[in-house]
């Protein structure tokens, strides 16, 4: 199984990540997927997401949304928080991630990516050389093509949690 399918880290939610820790570690840019990472598919911002972006900007983070969705969807989501965005990114191609880093003036050493899908988000971020964070999907209600991808993602996530992640923890302890 390709190493490009394994996230660097895995969290329950984008809202449970300690972003101050990443900023202290030298990360200055965050690239986010939108749908089912920050809000349910096609949903607008809620109070929680608006507060998150206010805090991230106050910390000093530069933010870009990278989505395979149409511009109308991505732009309307972005309009409320005034960040940067890439629409129809073609994830998992790395070009959208590279374009995002160019827009926010960061690089692979100081950028993290957060998304909810292995075969688009994590594969793409890893292919671009970015620290990748997988989060659990927010809503189980999804389009059929995404539901089918979720089925083939399950073994990859199981391997990462039960084998790969365990080996990483063991190496850090020794």
Coordinates of N, CA, C and O in Angstrom, one line a residue:
X1 N 0.8 -1.2 0.0 CA 0.0 0.0 0.0 C 0.9 1.2 0.0 O 1.9 1.3 0.7
X2 N 0.6 2.2 -0.8 CA 1.4 3.4 -1.0 C 1.4 4.3 0.3 O 0.4 4.5 0.9
X3 N 2.6 4.8 0.6 CA 2.8 5.7 1.7 C 2.0 7.0 1.5 O 1.7 7.7 2.5
X4 N 1.7 7.3 0.3 CA 1.0 8.5 0.0 C -0.5 8.5 0.5 O -1.1 9.5 0.6
X5 N -1.0 7.3 0.8 CA -2.3 7.2 1.3 C -2.4 7.4 2.9 O -3.5 7.6 3.4
X6 N -1.3 7.4 3.5 CA -1.3 7.6 5.0 C -1.2 9.0 5.4 O -0.2 9.7 5.0
X7 N -2.0 9.5 6.3 CA -1.9 10.9 6.8 C -0.7 11.0 7.7 O -0.3 10.0 8.3
X8 N -0.2 12.2 7.9 CA 0.8 12.4 8.9 C 0.2 12.3 10.3 O 0.8 11.7 11.2
X9 N -1.0 12.8 10.4 CA -1.8 12.7 11.7 C -3.3 12.5 11.4 O -3.7 12.7 10.3
X10 N -4.0 12.1 12.4 CA -5.4 11.8 12.3 C -6.1 12.4 13.6 O -5.7 12.1 14.7
X11 N -7.1 13.2 13.4 CA -7.9 13.8 14.4 C -9.4 13.5 14.2 O -9.8 13.3 13.1
X12 N -10.1 13.6 15.3 CA -11.6 13.4 15.2 C -12.2 14.5 14.4 O -13.2 14.3 13.8
X13 N -11.7 15.8 14.5 CA -12.3 16.9 13.9 C -11.3 18.0 13.7 O -10.3 18.1 14.4
X14 N -11.5 18.8 12.7 CA -10.7 20.0 12.5 C -10.7 20.9 13.7 O -9.8 21.7 13.9
X15 N -11.8 20.8 14.4 CA -12.0 21.7 15.5 C -11.3 21.2 16.8 O -11.4 21.9 17.8
X16 N -10.7 20.1 16.8 CA -10.0 19.5 18.0 C -8.5 19.7 17.8 O -7.8 19.2 18.7
X17 N -8.1 20.3 16.8 CA -6.6 20.4 16.5 C -6.1 21.6 17.3 O -6.7 22.7 17.4
X18 N -4.9 21.4 17.9 CA -4.3 22.5 18.7 C -3.4 23.3 17.7 O -2.2 23.1 17.5
X19 N -4.1 24.3 17.1 CA -3.4 25.1 16.0 C -2.3 26.0 16.6 O -1.3 26.3 15.9
X20 N -2.4 26.4 17.9 CA -1.3 27.2 18.5 C 0.0 26.4 18.5 O 1.0 26.9 18.3
X21 N -0.1 25.1 18.8 CA 1.0 24.2 18.8 C 1.7 24.2 17.4 O 2.9 24.4 17.3
X22 N 0.9 24.1 16.4 CA 1.5 24.1 15.0 C 2.2 25.5 14.7 O 3.2 25.5 14.1
X23 N 1.6 26.5 15.2 CA 2.2 27.9 14.9 C 3.5 28.0 15.7 O 4.5 28.5 15.1
X24 N 3.5 27.5 16.9 CA 4.8 27.5 17.7 C 5.9 26.7 17.0 O 7.0 27.0 17.1
X25 N 5.4 25.6 16.3 CA 6.4 24.7 15.6 C 6.9 25.3 14.3 O 7.7 24.7 13.7
X26 N 6.3 26.4 13.9 CA 6.8 27.1 12.7 C 5.9 27.0 11.5 O 6.2 27.5 10.4
X27 N 4.7 26.4 11.7 CA 3.8 26.4 10.6 C 3.1 27.7 10.4 O 2.7 28.3 11.4
X28 N 3.0 28.2 9.2 CA 2.5 29.6 9.0 C 1.3 29.5 8.0 O 0.5 30.5 7.9
X29 N 1.1 28.4 7.3 CA 0.0 28.3 6.4 C -0.8 27.0 6.6 O -0.3 26.0 7.0
X30 N -2.1 27.2 6.4 CA -3.0 26.0 6.5 C -3.9 26.0 5.2 O -4.5 27.0 4.8
X31 N -3.9 24.8 4.6 CA -4.7 24.6 3.5 C -5.9 23.6 4.0 O -5.6 22.6 4.6
X32 N -7.1 24.0 3.7 CA -8.2 23.3 4.2 C -9.0 22.8 3.0 O -9.3 23.5 2.0
X33 N -9.5 21.5 3.1 CA -10.7 21.1 2.3 C -11.9 21.7 3.0 O -11.8 22.1 4.1
X34 N -13.0 21.8 2.3 CA -14.2 22.5 2.9 C -15.2 21.5 3.3 O -15.5 21.3 4.5
X35 N -15.8 20.8 2.3 CA -17.0 20.0 2.5 C -16.7 18.7 3.3 O -15.8 18.0 2.9
X36 N -17.4 18.6 4.4 CA -17.3 17.5 5.3 C -16.0 17.5 6.1 O -15.7 16.6 6.9
X37 N -15.2 18.5 5.9 CA -14.0 18.8 6.8 C -14.3 19.9 7.8 O -14.1 19.7 9.0
X38 N -14.9 20.9 7.3 CA -15.3 22.1 8.1 C -16.8 22.2 8.4 O -17.2 22.7 9.4
X39 N -17.6 21.9 7.4 CA -19.0 21.9 7.4 C -19.6 20.8 6.6 O -18.9 20.2 5.8
X40 N -20.8 20.4 6.8 CA -21.4 19.4 5.9 C -21.4 19.8 4.5 O -21.3 21.0 4.2
X41 N -21.6 18.9 3.6 CA -21.5 19.2 2.1 C -22.5 20.4 1.8 O -23.7 20.3 2.2
X42 N -21.9 21.3 1.1 CA -22.7 22.5 0.6 C -23.3 23.4 1.7 O -24.1 24.3 1.4
X43 N -22.9 23.2 2.9 CA -23.4 24.1 4.0 C -22.6 25.3 4.1 O -21.4 25.4 3.6
X44 N -23.2 26.4 4.6 CA -22.5 27.6 4.9 C -21.7 27.5 6.2 O -21.9 26.6 6.9
X45 N -21.0 28.6 6.5 CA -20.3 28.6 7.8 C -21.3 28.6 8.9 O -22.4 29.1 8.8
X46 N -20.9 28.0 10.0 CA -21.7 28.1 11.2 C -20.8 28.9 12.2 O -19.7 29.4 11.9
X47 N -21.3 29.1 13.4 CA -20.6 29.9 14.4 C -19.2 29.4 14.7 O -18.3 30.1 14.9
X48 N -19.2 28.0 14.8 CA -17.9 27.3 15.1 C -16.9 27.6 14.1 O -15.7 27.9 14.4
X49 N -17.2 27.5 12.8 CA -16.2 27.7 11.7 C -15.8 29.1 11.6 O -14.6 29.4 11.4
X50 N -16.8 30.0 11.8 CA -16.4 31.5 11.7 C -15.5 31.8 12.9 O -14.5 32.6 12.6
X51 N -15.7 31.3 14.0 CA -14.8 31.5 15.2 C -13.4 30.9 14.9 O -12.4 31.6 15.2
X52 N -13.4 29.7 14.3 CA -12.1 29.1 14.0 C -11.2 30.0 13.1 O -10.0 30.2 13.4
X53 N -11.8 30.5 12.1 CA -11.0 31.3 11.1 C -10.7 32.7 11.7 O -9.6 33.2 11.4
X54 N -11.5 33.2 12.6 CA -11.1 34.4 13.3 C -9.9 34.2 14.1 O -8.9 34.9 14.1
X55 N -9.9 33.1 14.9 CA -8.7 32.7 15.7 C -7.5 32.4 14.9 O -6.4 32.9 15.3
X56 N -7.6 31.7 13.8 CA -6.5 31.3 13.0 C -5.8 32.6 12.5 O -4.6 32.7 12.4
X57 N -6.6 33.5 12.0 CA -6.1 34.7 11.4 C -5.4 35.6 12.5 O -4.3 36.1 12.3
X58 N -6.0 35.6 13.7 CA -5.4 36.3 14.8 C -4.0 35.7 15.2 O -3.1 36.5 15.6
X59 N -3.9 34.4 15.1 CA -2.6 33.8 15.4 C -1.6 34.1 14.4 O -0.4 34.0 14.7
X60 N -2.0 34.5 13.2 CA -1.1 34.8 12.1 C -1.0 33.8 11.0 O -0.2 33.9 10.1
X61 N -1.9 32.8 11.0 CA -1.9 31.9 9.9 C -2.5 32.5 8.6 O -3.4 33.3 8.6
X62 N -1.9 32.1 7.5 CA -2.4 32.3 6.2 C -3.2 31.1 5.7 O -2.8 30.0 6.0
X63 N -4.4 31.3 5.1 CA -5.3 30.2 4.9 C -5.7 30.2 3.4 O -6.0 31.2 2.8
X64 N -5.8 28.9 2.9 CA -6.3 28.8 1.6 C -7.2 27.5 1.6 O -6.9 26.5 2.2
X65 N -8.4 27.6 0.9 CA -9.2 26.5 0.7 C -8.9 25.8 -0.6 O -8.7 26.5 -1.6
X66 N -8.8 24.5 -0.6 CA -8.5 23.8 -1.9 C -9.7 22.8 -2.0 O -9.8 21.9 -1.2
X67 N -10.4 22.9 -3.1 CA -11.6 22.1 -3.2 C -11.8 21.7 -4.7 O -11.4 22.4 -5.6
X68 N -12.3 20.5 -4.8 CA -12.7 20.0 -6.2 C -14.0 20.5 -6.7 O -14.4 20.3 -7.8
X69 N -14.7 21.3 -5.8 CA -16.0 21.8 -6.1 C -15.9 23.0 -7.1 O -14.8 23.5 -7.3
X70 N -17.1 23.4 -7.5 CA -17.2 24.6 -8.5 C -16.9 25.9 -7.7 O -17.0 26.0 -6.5
X71 N -16.5 26.9 -8.6 CA -16.1 28.2 -8.0 C -17.3 28.8 -7.2 O -17.0 29.4 -6.1
X72 N -18.5 28.7 -7.6 CA -19.6 29.3 -6.9 C -19.7 28.8 -5.5 O -19.9 29.5 -4.5
X73 N -19.5 27.5 -5.3 CA -19.5 26.9 -3.9 C -18.3 27.4 -3.1 O -18.5 27.8 -1.9
X74 N -17.1 27.3 -3.6 CA -15.9 27.7 -2.9 C -15.9 29.2 -2.6 O -15.6 29.6 -1.5
X75 N -16.3 30.0 -3.6 CA -16.3 31.4 -3.4 C -17.3 31.9 -2.3 O -17.0 32.7 -1.4
X76 N -18.5 31.3 -2.4 CA -19.5 31.7 -1.4 C -19.1 31.3 0.0 O -19.4 32.0 1.0
X77 N -18.4 30.2 0.2 CA -17.9 29.8 1.5 C -16.8 30.7 1.9 O -16.7 31.2 3.1
X78 N -15.9 31.1 1.0 CA -14.8 31.9 1.3 C -15.2 33.4 1.6 O -14.6 34.1 2.4
X79 N -16.3 33.8 1.0 CA -16.7 35.2 1.1 C -16.9 35.6 2.6 O -16.6 36.8 2.9
X80 N -17.3 34.7 3.4 CA -17.6 35.1 4.8 C -16.3 35.2 5.7 O -16.3 35.8 6.7
X81 N -15.2 34.6 5.2 CA -14.0 34.7 6.0 C -12.8 35.3 5.3 O -11.7 35.5 5.9
X82 N -12.9 35.6 4.0 CA -11.9 36.4 3.3 C -10.5 35.7 3.3 O -9.6 36.3 3.8
X83 N -10.4 34.5 2.9 CA -9.1 33.8 2.8 C -8.8 33.7 1.3 O -9.4 34.4 0.5
X84 N -8.0 32.8 0.9 CA -7.7 32.5 -0.5 C -8.4 31.1 -0.8 O -8.7 30.4 0.1
X85 N -8.5 30.9 -2.1 CA -9.2 29.6 -2.5 C -8.8 29.1 -3.9 O -8.4 29.9 -4.7
X86 N -8.8 27.8 -4.0 CA -8.6 27.2 -5.3 C -9.9 26.3 -5.5 O -10.2 25.5 -4.7
X87 N -10.5 26.4 -6.6 CA -11.7 25.6 -7.0 C -11.3 24.7 -8.1 O -10.3 24.9 -8.8
X88 N -12.1 23.6 -8.3 CA -11.8 22.6 -9.3 C -10.3 22.3 -9.3 O -9.7 22.3 -10.3
X89 N -9.8 21.9 -8.1 CA -8.4 21.7 -7.9 C -7.9 20.4 -8.5 O -6.7 20.3 -8.7
X90 N -8.7 19.5 -8.8 CA -8.3 18.3 -9.4 C -7.5 17.4 -8.4 O -6.7 16.6 -8.8
X91 N -7.8 17.5 -7.1 CA -7.2 16.6 -6.1 C -7.5 15.2 -6.5 O -8.6 14.9 -6.9
X92 N -6.5 14.3 -6.5 CA -5.2 14.4 -5.7 C -4.0 15.0 -6.5 O -2.9 14.9 -6.0
X93 N -4.2 15.6 -7.6 CA -3.0 16.2 -8.3 C -2.4 17.3 -7.3 O -3.1 18.0 -6.6
X94 N -1.1 17.4 -7.4 CA -0.4 18.3 -6.4 C -0.5 19.7 -6.9 O -0.2 20.6 -6.1
X95 N -0.9 20.0 -8.1 CA -0.9 21.4 -8.6 C -1.8 22.3 -7.8 O -1.4 23.5 -7.6
X96 N -2.9 21.9 -7.4 CA -3.8 22.8 -6.5 C -3.1 23.1 -5.2 O -3.3 24.2 -4.7
X97 N -2.4 22.2 -4.6 CA -1.7 22.4 -3.3 C -0.6 23.4 -3.5 O -0.3 24.3 -2.7
X98 N 0.2 23.2 -4.6 CA 1.3 24.1 -4.9 C 0.8 25.5 -5.2 O 1.3 26.5 -4.7
X99 N -0.3 25.6 -6.0 CA -0.9 26.9 -6.2 C -1.4 27.6 -4.9 O -1.2 28.8 -4.7
X100 N -1.9 26.8 -4.0 CA -2.4 27.3 -2.7 C -1.2 27.9 -1.9 O -1.3 29.0 -1.4
X101 N -0.1 27.1 -1.9 CA 1.1 27.6 -1.1 C 1.6 28.9 -1.8 O 2.0 29.8 -1.1
X102 N 1.6 29.0 -3.1 CA 2.0 30.2 -3.8 C 1.1 31.4 -3.4 O 1.6 32.5 -3.2
X103 N -0.2 31.1 -3.3 CA -1.1 32.2 -3.0 C -0.9 32.7 -1.5 O -1.1 33.9 -1.3
X104 N -0.6 31.8 -0.6 CA -0.4 32.3 0.8 C 1.1 32.5 1.2 O 1.4 32.7 2.3
X105 N 1.9 32.3 0.2 CA 3.4 32.6 0.4 C 4.0 31.7 1.5 O 4.7 32.2 2.4
X106 N 3.7 30.4 1.4 CA 4.3 29.4 2.2 C 4.9 28.3 1.4 O 4.9 28.4 0.2
X107 N 5.5 27.3 2.1 CA 6.1 26.2 1.4 C 5.8 24.9 2.1 O 5.1 24.9 3.1
X108 N 6.4 23.8 1.6 CA 6.1 22.5 2.1 C 6.6 22.4 3.6 O 6.0 21.5 4.3
X109 N 7.5 23.2 4.0 CA 8.1 23.1 5.4 C 7.2 23.8 6.4 O 7.3 23.4 7.6
X110 N 6.4 24.7 6.0 CA 5.6 25.5 7.0 C 4.1 25.5 6.7 O 3.4 26.5 7.1
X111 N 3.6 24.5 5.9 CA 2.2 24.4 5.6 C 1.7 23.1 6.0 O 2.3 22.1 5.9
X112 N 0.5 23.1 6.6 CA -0.3 21.9 6.9 C -1.5 21.8 6.1 O -2.1 22.9 5.7
X113 N -2.0 20.6 5.8 CA -3.2 20.5 5.1 C -4.2 19.7 6.0 O -3.8 18.7 6.6
X114 N -5.5 20.0 5.9 CA -6.5 19.3 6.7 C -7.7 18.9 5.8 O -8.3 19.8 5.1
X115 N -8.0 17.6 5.7 CA -9.1 17.2 4.9 C -9.7 15.9 5.4 O -9.1 15.3 6.3
X116 N -10.8 15.4 4.8 CA -11.5 14.3 5.3 C -11.5 13.0 4.4 O -12.1 12.0 4.8
X117 N -10.8 13.1 3.3 CA -10.8 12.0 2.4 C -9.3 11.5 2.1 O -8.5 12.4 1.8
X118 N -9.1 10.2 2.1 CA -7.8 9.7 1.8 C -7.4 9.9 0.3 O -6.3 10.3 0.0
X119 N -8.3 9.5 -0.6 CA -7.9 9.3 -2.0 C -8.0 10.7 -2.8 O -7.6 10.7 -3.9
X120 N -8.4 11.7 -2.2 CA -8.3 13.1 -2.8 C -7.4 13.9 -1.9 O -6.3 14.4 -2.4
X121 N -7.8 14.2 -0.7 CA -7.1 15.1 0.2 C -5.7 14.7 0.6 O -4.7 15.4 0.4
X122 N -5.7 13.6 1.3 CA -4.4 13.1 1.9 C -3.4 12.7 0.8 O -2.2 13.1 0.8
X123 N -3.9 12.0 -0.2 CA -3.0 11.6 -1.3 C -2.4 12.9 -2.0 O -1.2 13.0 -2.2
X124 N -3.2 13.8 -2.2 CA -2.8 15.1 -2.9 C -1.8 15.8 -2.0 O -0.7 16.3 -2.5
X125 N -2.1 16.0 -0.7 CA -1.2 16.7 0.2 C 0.1 16.0 0.3 O 1.2 16.7 0.2
X126 N 0.1 14.7 0.5 CA 1.3 14.0 0.6 C 2.1 14.0 -0.7 O 3.4 14.2 -0.7
X127 N 1.5 14.0 -1.8 CA 2.2 14.1 -3.1 C 2.8 15.4 -3.3 O 3.9 15.5 -3.9
X128 N 2.2 16.5 -2.7 CA 2.8 17.8 -2.7 C 3.9 18.0 -1.7 O 4.6 19.0 -1.6
X129 N 4.1 17.0 -0.8 CA 5.1 17.1 0.3 C 4.6 17.9 1.5 O 5.5 18.4 2.3
X130 N 3.3 18.0 1.7 CA 2.8 18.8 2.8 C 2.4 17.9 4.0 O 1.9 16.8 3.8
X131 N 2.6 18.4 5.2 CA 2.1 17.7 6.4 C 0.6 17.5 6.3 O -0.1 18.5 6.3
X132 N 0.1 16.3 6.3 CA -1.3 16.0 6.1 C -2.0 15.6 7.3 O -1.5 14.7 8.0
X133 N -3.2 16.1 7.5 CA -4.0 15.8 8.7 C -5.3 15.3 8.2 O -6.0 16.1 7.5
X134 N -5.7 14.1 8.5 CA -7.0 13.5 8.2 C -7.9 13.7 9.4 O -7.5 13.5 10.5
X135 N -9.1 14.2 9.1 CA -10.1 14.3 10.1 C -11.3 13.5 9.7 O -11.5 13.2 8.5
X136 N -12.1 13.1 10.7 CA -13.3 12.3 10.4 C -14.3 13.2 9.7 O -14.4 14.4 10.0
X137 N -15.1 12.6 8.8 CA -16.1 13.3 8.1 C -17.2 13.8 9.1 O -17.5 13.2 10.1
X138 N -17.7 15.0 8.8 CA -18.7 15.6 9.7 C -20.0 15.0 9.5 O -20.7 14.7 10.5
X139 N -20.4 14.7 8.3 CA -21.8 14.2 8.0 C -21.7 12.9 7.2 O -20.9 12.8 6.3
X140 N -22.5 11.9 7.5 CA -22.5 10.7 6.8 C -23.3 10.8 5.5 O -23.1 9.9 4.6
X141 N -24.1 11.8 5.3 CA -24.9 11.9 4.1 C -24.0 12.6 3.0 O -23.6 13.7 3.1
X142 N -23.7 11.8 2.0 CA -22.8 12.2 0.9 C -23.2 11.7 -0.4 O -24.0 10.8 -0.5
X143 N -22.6 12.3 -1.5 CA -22.9 11.8 -2.8 C -22.4 10.4 -3.0 O -21.4 10.0 -2.3
X144 N -23.0 9.6 -3.9 CA -22.6 8.2 -4.0 C -21.2 8.0 -4.3 O -20.6 7.0 -3.8
X145 N -20.5 8.8 -5.2 CA -19.1 8.6 -5.5 C -18.2 8.7 -4.3 O -17.2 8.0 -4.1
X146 N -18.6 9.6 -3.3 CA -17.9 9.7 -2.1 C -18.1 8.6 -1.2 O -17.2 8.0 -0.5
X147 N -19.4 8.1 -1.1 CA -19.7 6.9 -0.3 C -18.9 5.7 -0.7 O -18.3 5.0 0.1
X148 N -18.7 5.5 -2.0 CA -18.0 4.4 -2.5 C -16.5 4.6 -2.2 O -15.8 3.6 -1.8
X149 N -15.9 5.8 -2.2 CA -14.6 6.0 -1.8 C -14.4 5.7 -0.3 O -13.3 5.2 0.1
X150 N -15.4 6.0 0.5 CA -15.3 5.8 1.9 C -15.1 4.3 2.2 O -14.4 3.9 3.1
X151 N -15.7 3.5 1.4 CA -15.6 2.0 1.6 C -14.2 1.5 1.4 O -13.7 0.8 2.2
X152 N -13.5 2.1 0.3 CA -12.2 1.6 0.1 C -11.1 2.4 1.0 O -10.0 2.0 1.1
X153 N -11.6 3.4 1.6 CA -10.7 4.1 2.6 C -10.6 3.4 3.9 O -9.6 3.5 4.6
X154 N -11.6 2.6 4.3 CA -11.6 2.0 5.6 C -10.4 1.1 5.9 O -9.8 1.2 6.9
X155 N -10.0 0.3 4.9 CA -8.8 -0.5 5.2 C -7.5 0.3 5.4 O -6.7 0.0 6.2
X156 N -7.4 1.4 4.6 CA -6.2 2.3 4.8 C -6.2 2.9 6.1 O -5.2 3.0 6.8
X157 N -7.3 3.4 6.6 CA -7.4 4.0 7.9 C -7.1 3.0 9.0 O -6.4 3.3 10.0
X158 N -7.7 1.8 8.8 CA -7.4 0.7 9.8 C -5.9 0.4 9.9 O -5.4 0.3 11.0
X159 N -5.3 0.3 8.8 CA -3.8 0.0 8.8 C -3.1 1.2 9.4 O -2.2 0.9 10.2
X160 N -3.4 2.4 9.1 CA -2.7 3.5 9.7 C -2.9 3.5 11.2 O -1.9 3.7 11.9
X161 N -4.1 3.4 11.7 CA -4.3 3.4 13.1 C -3.7 2.3 13.9 O -3.1 2.4 14.9
X162 N -3.8 1.1 13.3 CA -3.4 -0.1 14.0 C -2.0 -0.6 13.8 O -1.4 -1.3 14.6
X163 N -1.4 -0.2 12.7 CA 0.0 -0.6 12.4 C 0.9 0.5 12.3 O 1.9 0.7 13.0
X164 N 0.7 1.4 11.3 CA 1.6 2.4 11.0 C 1.8 3.4 12.1 O 2.9 3.7 12.5
X165 N 0.7 3.9 12.6 CA 0.7 4.9 13.7 C 1.3 4.3 15.0 O 2.1 4.9 15.7
X166 N 1.0 3.0 15.3 CA 1.6 2.3 16.4 C 3.2 2.3 16.3 O 3.9 2.5 17.2
X167 N 3.7 2.0 15.1 CA 5.1 1.9 14.8 C 5.7 3.3 15.0 O 6.8 3.4 15.6
X168 N 5.0 4.4 14.6 CA 5.6 5.7 14.8 C 5.7 6.0 16.3 O 6.7 6.6 16.7
X169 N 4.7 5.7 17.1 CA 4.7 6.0 18.5 C 5.9 5.2 19.2 O 6.6 5.7 20.0
X170 N 6.0 3.9 18.8 CA 7.1 3.1 19.3 C 8.5 3.7 19.0 O 9.3 3.7 19.9
X171 N 8.7 4.1 17.8 CA 10.0 4.7 17.4 C 10.2 6.0 18.3 O 11.4 6.2 18.6
X172 N 9.2 6.8 18.5 CA 9.4 8.0 19.3 C 9.8 7.7 20.7 O 10.5 8.4 21.4
X173 N 9.3 6.6 21.3 CA 9.6 6.2 22.6 C 11.0 5.6 22.8 O 11.5 5.7 23.9
X174 N 11.5 5.0 21.8 CA 12.8 4.4 21.9 C 14.0 5.3 21.5 O 13.8 6.3 20.9

